[in-house]
Structures are given as C-alpha cells and as structure tokens.
Amino acid sequence: MLAEVVSLATAFWAGLQARTLLVGAVVFLLFAVFKRRRPKNYPPGPWPLPVFGNLFEVNMENSHLDAQKLVKKYGNVLGLHFGNVSSVLVTGLPLIKEVLSQTDQSFVHRPVTPLRERIFRENGLIMSNGQIWKEQRRFTLTTLKNFGLGRKSLEERIQEEAYHLVEAIKEENGQPFNPHFKINNAVSNIICSITFGERFEYQDAQFQELLKLLDEVTFLEASRFCQFYNVFPWIMKFLPGPHQTVFSNWEKLKLFVSHEVEKHRKDWNPDESRDFIDAYLKEIVKYTDKNASSFNEENLICSTLDLFFAGTETTSTTLRWGLLYMALYPEVQEKVHAEIDRVVGQWQQPSMDAREFMPYTNAVIHEVQRMGNIIPLNVPREVVVDTTLAGYYLPKGTMILTNLTALHKDPKEWATPDTFNPEHFLENGQFKKRESFMPFSMGEFG
C-alpha cells in the first residue's frame, strides 16, 4: 500500500513538474511576443519570431543581399528585430542624407553591442559616444593632421611603403600569387609608422601574427555565432565557437599594443612626440584628475586598435578590388597606365599634387569603391531620443542602418549601376563628384 502511495505521489509530482514547465514556457513565449509587439506607426517589416526576432531571415554573412529583397517588399524604411534589438534599415538618398546629416543629433550615437561591449567597453573611436567620442576624435584628427609631427609627412610614409610593396611584388618574378597579405602588410605598415613610429619588415613573424589576428577577426565577426552572442550573451559566453576566437584575438591584439606603449614609456620625451602613442601619453599626463578626462591607457590601446582595424581593412580591401577590376577590364587598365605615364612618369613617386591632373584615374578609383561596396550597410547608429523618419515612429534605442548597397546600385543615380563604368565620375573628360557616392558614410559622425 505504501509503495502504491509513493508511486502515485511520484507520478503526480512528475506531472506537476511537466505542467509547471509547460506553463512557464507558455508564459515566457507570451511575454516575448508581448515585448516584440511593434510600437504604433513603427516601420513595416517581416513579423519577428519570439526571442530571435528576424535573425533567421537575414543571413549576417550576406546581410546586404537579403536586405535588398526585404526592401523591395516593405519599402525604404524597413523595420527589423535582431533578438531584443529593434533596427531600421533606411534606403534612398534623401532619407540617408536626413539620417547621416541630421542637425538635431537624433541619430548621432553608436549602438554598443554585447560583443563590442565585452571587447572595448565604451572606449576607442568607432563605437564610443558622448564626451569620450568627442575627446578621442578631436585628438586623433588633430594628431593625424599634424603628422609627421616635425618628421615625415603622411604622404611620405605612404610613398615609402608603396616602394616596399612594389619591391615585394617584384620578388614574385611575374608568377601568379595571392596579394592579400602583401597589401595588408603595406597598409598596416603605414598605420604602424604613424602609431608606433616604425614599420615592420614583411617577413617579421610578430607583424605577420598581428595581421593574421586582424584578418581572422574581420572574417569571424560576421559569423552567426557572433550575432547570436549579441542576442544571447549570457548563454553564448559559456559556449565554444568563433565568438570565443574573436575575444581571444582581440586580447592578443591589445597585449601587442600594450607592449608597444610600455616600450614608448621607457624612452618617452614629452618635448618630442615621435608618433601617435607619444602624443597620446603627453595628453594623459595633462590631466591630474583622471575622472575629468577620457585619456587613459585603456583608451589609448582601443583607439590604436580602431585605427588599425578601420584603416587596414577598408584600404586593403579597396586595393584588392582595384586589382580585380583592372584584371577584368584591361582596356580601363591601359587608360590608367597611360595617364600615369603621362602625368607622373615612370621614374618618380606619385603624389597628391598629381591627382587634379589625373581625372580618369581618379574616376576609376571612385568606381572601384562604388562597385566594391565594402561597408554595405554602413556603421550602425542609434536613435538618441524618440523621433520620426518619413512619418514613422522610431523609439529611443532603435539601431539605424543605412543601405549604401542600394544607394550605390540605384538606377536613378547611376547610368549602368551593375557594371564597372568610370564614366559615372566623368563629365566632359573632367572628374565629377557624385552626391550619391558614400563609400565611407557622410557627415561629422560618419
């Protein structure tokens, strides 16, 4: 009898647990659905799933391509949800200009995703906001404009590295090779020259490791695992995957820069700034009250890495696109070659002064950037206060993406949007600026 009572009680308890779990799951889903309800007059878009939102409708590795299909269906102001983050994709020149050149500063913030929060917190140049962003940006722009700080100019540094790149290519003796890392070497060395005051040989093992880490981070940050981390950081931080490699790589990169900072401290002379790190150290000691300034070693490390990440990846990718289009369009290559020979000659380094006399080459470079489309949905922004756009309501905290892919392929703006055509930037043989050309965004906040 006792055994039967125990058995009955056990069965009842198991059933109760199952019912409790089921009720809990239903309540959780109802709560998630309630949270996912669109605010009144929010931009139209696909209905988001509870918890996940529209994560499965947009492949992050080709998000700009999936986005174009949704824009055709829902319009130029598209509402999306990635987990608990409300996002709006803005398409079309007038609306993009309204967002990027907004004078009331409704769209000036950068959203701090869990991934970037763990890596940089709110430090650096790219994803910082408010006073930190203003101080870091002002200092960096002033320092770069003043280069080379009484020594080499930025143009001289570029010319020197261009020479080393050409010599490295010559070593291939006309045989096929992958230019990826040679170009990365050259571009990164220019940034090294500015930040560390020195360049590295292309065979330098430590330098190659730095480039490998940067390259891997660029590739992995677009992975599903990293996007899931942004939605479920409390779960994903315990799971293995590419996101853990991203964190590990950034820590190694921070350590590399930290060692460079320590080397600078040992022979630092406040009266002579040799490079970006020296200038930053001088700025740190200016402020005795550390709470009154954002200038500290953590921000120095993060700002230096931002310069590397943004400068190396964008420039080297653009150069690789340029090589590809020159190979695909030999007739364009011949015209560029002829203009270079005529204006620069074969025995001197090209300079910025020659640009105004080389309209065709300038047009080709711009067309490479248009077709390369290396920042397809731009660096995201965030709505600072509740606002409206095209009559739609955008609550505070909404992430804003601007559709540069559609802008650079808009048939209303470009005669042959899907074809490489330098004539897009020429008028009567002279270079012509285009308002709809935004390879690196626009406005003060970029």
Coordinates of C-alpha atoms in Angstrom, one line a residue:
M1 CA 0.0 0.0 0.0
L2 CA 2.8 2.4 1.0
A3 CA 4.6 1.6 -2.2
E4 CA 1.5 2.4 -4.3
V5 CA 1.1 5.8 -2.4
V6 CA 4.7 6.6 -3.1
S7 CA 4.4 5.7 -6.7
L8 CA 1.2 7.8 -7.1
A9 CA 2.8 10.7 -5.4
T10 CA 5.9 10.4 -7.6
A11 CA 3.7 10.3 -10.8
F12 CA 1.7 13.3 -9.6
W13 CA 4.9 15.3 -8.8
A14 CA 6.4 14.4 -12.2
G15 CA 3.2 15.5 -13.9
L16 CA 3.1 18.7 -11.9
Q17 CA 6.7 19.5 -12.9
A18 CA 5.9 18.9 -16.5
R19 CA 2.8 21.1 -16.3
T20 CA 4.8 23.8 -14.5
L21 CA 7.5 23.7 -17.1
L22 CA 4.9 23.9 -19.9
V23 CA 3.0 26.8 -18.2
G24 CA 6.4 28.5 -17.6
A25 CA 7.3 28.1 -21.3
V26 CA 4.0 29.4 -22.5
V27 CA 4.2 32.5 -20.1
F28 CA 7.8 33.1 -21.4
L29 CA 6.7 33.0 -25.0
L30 CA 3.7 35.2 -24.4
F31 CA 5.9 37.7 -22.6
A32 CA 8.4 37.5 -25.6
V33 CA 5.5 38.1 -28.1
F34 CA 4.3 41.0 -26.0
K35 CA 7.7 42.6 -26.0
R36 CA 8.0 42.0 -29.7
R37 CA 4.8 44.0 -30.5
R38 CA 5.6 46.8 -32.8
P39 CA 5.1 50.3 -31.4
K40 CA 2.3 52.3 -33.1
N41 CA 3.4 53.6 -36.5
Y42 CA 6.7 51.7 -36.4
P43 CA 8.2 51.0 -39.9
P44 CA 6.8 47.9 -41.7
G45 CA 8.8 44.7 -41.9
P46 CA 8.6 40.9 -41.6
W47 CA 7.0 39.7 -38.4
P48 CA 9.7 38.8 -35.8
L49 CA 9.8 35.5 -34.0
P50 CA 9.7 35.5 -30.2
V51 CA 13.2 35.8 -28.7
F52 CA 15.0 35.5 -32.1
G53 CA 13.3 38.3 -34.0
N54 CA 14.3 38.3 -37.7
L55 CA 17.7 36.6 -37.1
F56 CA 16.8 33.7 -39.4
E57 CA 15.5 35.9 -42.2
V58 CA 18.8 37.9 -42.6
N59 CA 22.0 35.9 -43.1
M60 CA 24.6 38.1 -41.5
E61 CA 27.3 37.0 -43.8
N62 CA 25.4 38.3 -46.7
S63 CA 23.0 40.6 -44.9
H64 CA 23.2 43.4 -47.5
L65 CA 21.9 41.0 -50.2
D66 CA 19.0 39.6 -48.0
A67 CA 18.1 43.2 -47.1
Q68 CA 17.5 44.2 -50.7
K69 CA 14.8 41.6 -51.1
L70 CA 13.1 42.8 -47.9
V71 CA 13.3 46.5 -49.1
K72 CA 11.5 45.6 -52.3
K73 CA 8.7 44.0 -50.3
Y74 CA 8.3 46.5 -47.4
G75 CA 9.8 49.8 -48.6
N76 CA 12.6 52.3 -48.0
V77 CA 12.1 52.4 -44.2
L78 CA 12.3 48.8 -43.1
G79 CA 11.7 47.6 -39.5
L80 CA 13.7 44.6 -38.3
H81 CA 14.4 43.0 -35.0
F82 CA 17.6 41.1 -34.0
G83 CA 16.8 39.4 -30.7
N84 CA 15.7 42.2 -28.4
V85 CA 17.3 45.0 -30.6
S86 CA 14.9 47.0 -32.8
S87 CA 16.5 48.0 -36.0
V88 CA 15.5 50.1 -39.0
L89 CA 17.1 49.9 -42.5
V90 CA 17.0 53.2 -44.4
T91 CA 17.2 53.2 -48.2
G92 CA 17.3 56.1 -50.7
L93 CA 19.5 59.2 -51.0
P94 CA 17.0 61.7 -49.4
L95 CA 16.4 59.6 -46.3
I96 CA 20.0 58.5 -45.9
K97 CA 21.1 62.2 -46.1
E98 CA 18.4 63.0 -43.5
V99 CA 19.8 60.4 -41.1
L100 CA 23.5 61.0 -41.7
S101 CA 23.5 64.8 -41.7
Q102 CA 20.9 65.2 -39.0
T103 CA 21.4 68.6 -37.4
D104 CA 19.3 67.9 -34.3
Q105 CA 21.6 64.9 -33.5
S106 CA 18.8 62.4 -33.1
F107 CA 20.9 59.7 -34.8
V108 CA 24.4 60.5 -33.6
H109 CA 25.1 57.6 -31.1
R110 CA 26.7 54.3 -31.9
P111 CA 24.9 51.2 -30.5
V112 CA 27.2 49.3 -28.2
T113 CA 26.5 45.6 -28.9
P114 CA 27.3 43.0 -26.3
L115 CA 30.2 41.8 -28.5
R116 CA 31.8 45.3 -28.7
E117 CA 31.0 46.0 -25.1
R118 CA 33.0 42.9 -24.0
I119 CA 36.0 43.8 -26.2
F120 CA 36.1 47.6 -25.9
R121 CA 33.5 48.6 -23.3
E122 CA 32.9 52.2 -24.4
N123 CA 36.4 53.1 -25.3
G124 CA 38.1 53.9 -28.6
L125 CA 37.0 55.8 -31.7
I126 CA 34.5 53.7 -33.6
M127 CA 31.8 52.8 -31.0
S128 CA 32.3 55.4 -28.3
N129 CA 29.7 58.1 -27.6
G130 CA 29.3 61.4 -26.0
Q131 CA 32.2 63.1 -24.3
I132 CA 34.6 60.2 -24.8
W133 CA 33.9 60.2 -28.6
K134 CA 34.3 64.0 -28.9
E135 CA 37.6 64.0 -27.0
Q136 CA 39.1 61.0 -28.7
R137 CA 38.0 62.1 -32.2
R138 CA 39.3 65.6 -31.8
F139 CA 42.6 64.5 -30.5
T140 CA 43.1 61.8 -33.2
L141 CA 42.1 64.1 -36.1
T142 CA 44.4 66.9 -34.8
T143 CA 47.3 64.5 -34.3
L144 CA 46.9 62.9 -37.8
K145 CA 46.7 66.3 -39.4
N146 CA 49.9 67.4 -37.7
F147 CA 51.8 64.3 -39.0
G148 CA 54.6 63.7 -39.2
L149 CA 55.0 65.8 -36.0
G150 CA 58.0 67.5 -37.4
R151 CA 59.3 64.4 -39.2
K152 CA 57.9 62.6 -42.2
S153 CA 54.6 63.7 -43.6
L154 CA 51.8 61.1 -44.0
E155 CA 52.3 61.3 -47.8
E156 CA 56.0 60.5 -47.5
R157 CA 55.1 57.5 -45.3
I158 CA 52.7 56.2 -48.0
Q159 CA 55.2 56.7 -50.7
E160 CA 57.9 54.9 -48.8
E161 CA 55.6 51.9 -48.2
A162 CA 54.4 51.9 -51.8
Y163 CA 58.0 51.4 -52.8
H164 CA 58.4 48.4 -50.4
L165 CA 55.1 46.9 -51.7
V166 CA 56.4 47.2 -55.3
E167 CA 59.7 45.5 -54.4
A168 CA 57.8 42.7 -52.6
I169 CA 55.7 42.1 -55.8
K170 CA 58.8 42.1 -58.0
E171 CA 60.2 39.2 -55.9
E172 CA 57.4 37.0 -57.3
N173 CA 59.1 37.2 -60.7
G174 CA 55.9 37.5 -62.7
Q175 CA 54.4 34.3 -61.3
P176 CA 50.8 34.2 -60.0
F177 CA 50.4 34.9 -56.3
N178 CA 47.8 35.9 -53.7
P179 CA 48.3 39.7 -53.0
H180 CA 46.1 39.6 -49.9
F181 CA 48.8 39.8 -47.2
K182 CA 51.3 41.8 -49.2
I183 CA 48.7 44.6 -49.5
N184 CA 47.7 44.1 -45.8
N185 CA 51.4 44.4 -44.9
A186 CA 51.8 47.7 -46.8
V187 CA 48.6 49.4 -45.4
S188 CA 49.2 48.2 -41.9
N189 CA 52.8 49.4 -42.0
I190 CA 51.6 53.0 -42.8
I191 CA 49.5 52.8 -39.7
C192 CA 52.4 51.3 -37.7
S193 CA 54.6 54.2 -38.8
I194 CA 52.0 56.7 -37.5
T195 CA 51.1 54.9 -34.3
F196 CA 54.4 53.2 -33.3
G197 CA 56.9 55.3 -35.2
E198 CA 58.3 52.4 -37.1
R199 CA 57.5 50.0 -39.9
F200 CA 58.0 46.2 -39.9
E201 CA 59.6 44.0 -42.5
Y202 CA 57.1 41.9 -44.4
Q203 CA 58.9 38.7 -43.0
D204 CA 58.6 39.8 -39.4
A205 CA 56.9 37.0 -37.5
Q206 CA 55.3 39.2 -34.9
F207 CA 53.9 41.5 -37.6
Q208 CA 52.5 38.6 -39.5
E209 CA 50.8 37.3 -36.4
L210 CA 49.3 40.8 -35.9
L211 CA 47.9 40.8 -39.4
K212 CA 46.6 37.2 -39.1
L213 CA 44.7 38.1 -35.9
L214 CA 43.2 41.2 -37.6
D215 CA 42.2 39.3 -40.7
E216 CA 40.6 36.5 -38.6
V217 CA 38.6 39.0 -36.5
T218 CA 37.3 40.7 -39.6
F219 CA 36.0 37.4 -41.0
L220 CA 34.6 35.9 -37.8
E221 CA 32.7 39.0 -36.5
A222 CA 30.2 38.4 -39.3
S223 CA 29.5 34.8 -38.3
R224 CA 26.2 33.5 -36.9
F225 CA 27.9 32.7 -33.6
C226 CA 28.9 36.4 -33.1
Q227 CA 25.4 37.6 -34.0
F228 CA 23.9 35.1 -31.5
Y229 CA 26.3 36.4 -28.9
N230 CA 24.8 39.9 -29.4
V231 CA 21.4 38.5 -28.7
F232 CA 22.1 35.9 -26.0
P233 CA 25.4 36.9 -24.4
W234 CA 24.5 35.3 -21.1
I235 CA 24.3 31.9 -22.8
M236 CA 26.9 32.3 -25.6
K237 CA 29.7 33.3 -23.2
F238 CA 29.7 29.7 -21.9
L239 CA 29.6 28.0 -25.3
P240 CA 32.6 27.4 -27.6
G241 CA 32.6 28.8 -31.1
P242 CA 34.1 31.5 -33.4
H243 CA 33.0 34.3 -30.9
Q244 CA 35.5 32.9 -28.4
T245 CA 38.2 33.1 -31.0
V246 CA 37.2 36.8 -31.7
F247 CA 37.6 37.6 -27.9
S248 CA 40.9 35.7 -27.7
N249 CA 42.3 37.5 -30.8
W250 CA 41.3 41.0 -29.5
E251 CA 43.0 40.3 -26.2
K252 CA 46.2 39.3 -28.1
L253 CA 46.0 42.5 -30.1
K254 CA 45.5 44.6 -27.0
L255 CA 48.6 42.9 -25.5
F256 CA 50.6 43.7 -28.6
V257 CA 49.7 47.4 -28.4
S258 CA 50.2 47.4 -24.6
H259 CA 53.8 46.2 -25.1
E260 CA 54.4 49.0 -27.6
V261 CA 53.1 51.5 -25.1
E262 CA 55.5 50.2 -22.5
K263 CA 58.4 50.5 -24.9
H264 CA 57.4 54.1 -25.6
R265 CA 57.2 54.9 -21.9
K266 CA 60.8 53.8 -21.3
D267 CA 62.3 56.5 -23.6
W268 CA 59.5 59.0 -23.8
N269 CA 60.3 62.6 -24.1
P270 CA 57.3 64.9 -23.6
D271 CA 59.0 67.7 -25.6
E272 CA 59.3 65.5 -28.7
S273 CA 56.3 63.4 -30.0
R274 CA 57.6 60.8 -32.4
D275 CA 54.2 59.2 -33.2
F276 CA 50.6 58.8 -32.1
I277 CA 51.5 56.9 -28.9
D278 CA 53.9 59.6 -27.8
A279 CA 51.3 62.3 -28.4
Y280 CA 48.7 60.4 -26.5
L281 CA 51.0 59.8 -23.5
K282 CA 51.5 63.6 -23.4
E283 CA 47.7 64.1 -23.3
I284 CA 47.4 61.6 -20.5
V285 CA 49.8 63.4 -18.2
K286 CA 48.0 66.7 -18.9
Y287 CA 45.1 65.7 -16.6
T288 CA 45.8 65.1 -13.0
D289 CA 42.1 64.4 -12.3
K290 CA 41.6 61.1 -14.2
N291 CA 37.8 61.4 -13.9
A292 CA 37.8 64.7 -15.8
S293 CA 39.2 63.1 -19.0
S294 CA 38.9 60.1 -21.2
F295 CA 42.6 60.0 -21.9
N296 CA 44.0 56.8 -20.2
E297 CA 45.9 53.8 -21.3
E298 CA 42.8 51.7 -22.0
N299 CA 41.5 54.3 -24.4
L300 CA 45.0 54.6 -26.0
I301 CA 45.0 50.9 -26.7
C302 CA 41.5 50.8 -28.0
S303 CA 41.9 53.9 -30.2
T304 CA 45.1 52.5 -31.7
L305 CA 43.3 49.2 -32.5
D306 CA 40.4 51.1 -34.0
L307 CA 42.9 52.9 -36.3
F308 CA 44.4 49.5 -37.3
F309 CA 41.1 47.8 -37.8
A310 CA 39.3 50.5 -39.7
G311 CA 42.3 51.7 -41.7
T312 CA 43.8 48.4 -42.6
E313 CA 40.7 46.5 -43.6
T314 CA 39.0 49.3 -45.6
T315 CA 42.0 50.4 -47.5
S316 CA 43.5 46.9 -48.3
T317 CA 40.1 45.6 -49.4
T318 CA 39.6 48.5 -51.7
L319 CA 43.1 48.0 -53.2
R320 CA 42.3 44.3 -53.8
W321 CA 39.0 45.2 -55.5
G322 CA 41.1 47.7 -57.6
L323 CA 43.4 44.9 -58.8
L324 CA 40.5 42.7 -59.6
Y325 CA 38.7 45.3 -61.7
M326 CA 42.0 46.2 -63.5
A327 CA 42.3 42.5 -64.4
L328 CA 38.7 42.2 -65.5
Y329 CA 38.8 45.4 -67.6
P330 CA 42.2 45.6 -69.4
E331 CA 41.0 48.5 -71.6
V332 CA 40.5 50.6 -68.4
Q333 CA 43.9 49.4 -67.1
E334 CA 45.5 50.6 -70.3
K335 CA 43.9 54.1 -70.0
V336 CA 45.0 54.4 -66.3
H337 CA 48.5 53.2 -67.2
A338 CA 48.8 55.8 -70.0
E339 CA 47.6 58.6 -67.7
I340 CA 50.1 57.7 -65.0
D341 CA 52.9 57.6 -67.5
R342 CA 51.9 61.0 -68.9
V343 CA 51.4 62.8 -65.6
V344 CA 53.7 61.0 -63.1
G345 CA 56.2 59.3 -65.4
Q346 CA 57.9 56.0 -64.7
W347 CA 60.7 57.2 -62.5
Q348 CA 59.1 59.2 -59.8
Q349 CA 56.7 58.5 -56.9
P350 CA 53.0 59.6 -57.4
S351 CA 51.9 62.4 -55.1
M352 CA 48.6 64.0 -54.1
D353 CA 49.5 67.1 -56.2
A354 CA 49.2 64.9 -59.4
R355 CA 45.6 64.0 -58.6
E356 CA 43.9 67.0 -60.2
F357 CA 45.8 66.2 -63.5
M358 CA 44.6 62.6 -63.5
P359 CA 40.8 62.7 -63.8
Y360 CA 40.4 59.3 -65.4
T361 CA 42.5 57.5 -62.7
N362 CA 40.5 59.4 -60.0
A363 CA 37.3 58.3 -61.6
V364 CA 38.5 54.7 -61.7
I365 CA 39.4 54.7 -58.0
H366 CA 35.9 56.1 -57.2
E367 CA 34.2 53.5 -59.4
V368 CA 36.2 50.7 -57.6
Q369 CA 34.9 52.0 -54.3
R370 CA 31.3 52.2 -55.6
M371 CA 31.4 48.6 -57.0
G372 CA 33.5 47.2 -54.2
N373 CA 30.8 48.4 -51.7
I374 CA 33.0 47.4 -48.7
I375 CA 30.7 48.8 -46.0
P376 CA 27.3 47.7 -47.5
L377 CA 25.0 48.7 -44.6
N378 CA 27.3 51.3 -43.1
V379 CA 28.5 51.5 -39.4
P380 CA 25.3 51.4 -37.4
R381 CA 23.8 54.4 -35.5
E382 CA 21.4 54.6 -32.6
V383 CA 18.4 56.8 -32.0
V384 CA 19.2 59.1 -29.1
V385 CA 15.6 60.3 -28.3
D386 CA 12.2 59.3 -29.6
T387 CA 11.9 60.7 -33.2
T388 CA 10.3 60.2 -36.6
L389 CA 11.6 59.5 -40.0
A390 CA 9.4 59.6 -43.2
G391 CA 6.4 59.7 -40.9
Y392 CA 7.4 56.6 -39.0
Y393 CA 7.9 56.5 -35.2
L394 CA 11.4 55.5 -34.1
P395 CA 11.8 55.0 -30.3
K396 CA 14.9 55.8 -28.4
G397 CA 17.5 52.9 -28.7
T398 CA 16.5 51.9 -32.2
M399 CA 19.5 50.8 -34.3
I400 CA 19.7 52.6 -37.6
L401 CA 21.4 51.0 -40.7
T402 CA 21.8 53.0 -43.9
N403 CA 21.6 51.0 -47.1
L404 CA 24.7 52.0 -49.0
T405 CA 24.4 48.9 -51.2
A406 CA 21.1 50.1 -52.7
L407 CA 22.4 53.7 -53.0
H408 CA 25.5 52.6 -55.0
K409 CA 23.3 50.4 -57.3
D410 CA 20.4 52.8 -57.7
P411 CA 19.4 53.1 -61.4
K412 CA 18.1 56.6 -60.7
E413 CA 21.6 57.7 -59.7
W414 CA 23.8 55.6 -61.9
A415 CA 23.6 55.0 -65.7
T416 CA 24.9 51.4 -65.5
P417 CA 24.5 50.5 -61.8
D418 CA 25.6 46.9 -62.1
T419 CA 28.5 47.5 -64.5
F420 CA 32.0 48.8 -63.7
N421 CA 32.0 52.2 -65.6
P422 CA 34.4 55.0 -64.7
E423 CA 32.3 57.3 -66.8
H424 CA 30.0 57.6 -63.8
F425 CA 32.5 60.0 -62.4
L426 CA 33.5 61.9 -65.5
E427 CA 31.9 64.9 -67.3
N428 CA 33.5 66.3 -70.4
G429 CA 36.7 64.5 -69.6
Q430 CA 36.9 66.0 -66.1
F431 CA 36.3 64.4 -62.7
K432 CA 32.8 64.8 -61.4
K433 CA 31.8 64.4 -57.7
R434 CA 28.6 62.5 -57.1
E435 CA 26.3 63.2 -54.2
S436 CA 25.1 59.6 -54.1
F437 CA 28.7 58.3 -53.6
M438 CA 29.2 57.4 -49.9
P439 CA 31.7 54.6 -49.6
F440 CA 32.6 55.7 -46.0
S441 CA 29.3 57.3 -45.0
M442 CA 29.0 61.1 -44.6
G443 CA 28.6 63.9 -42.0
E444 CA 30.6 64.6 -38.9
F445 CA 29.8 61.3 -37.2
G446 CA 30.3 59.1 -40.3

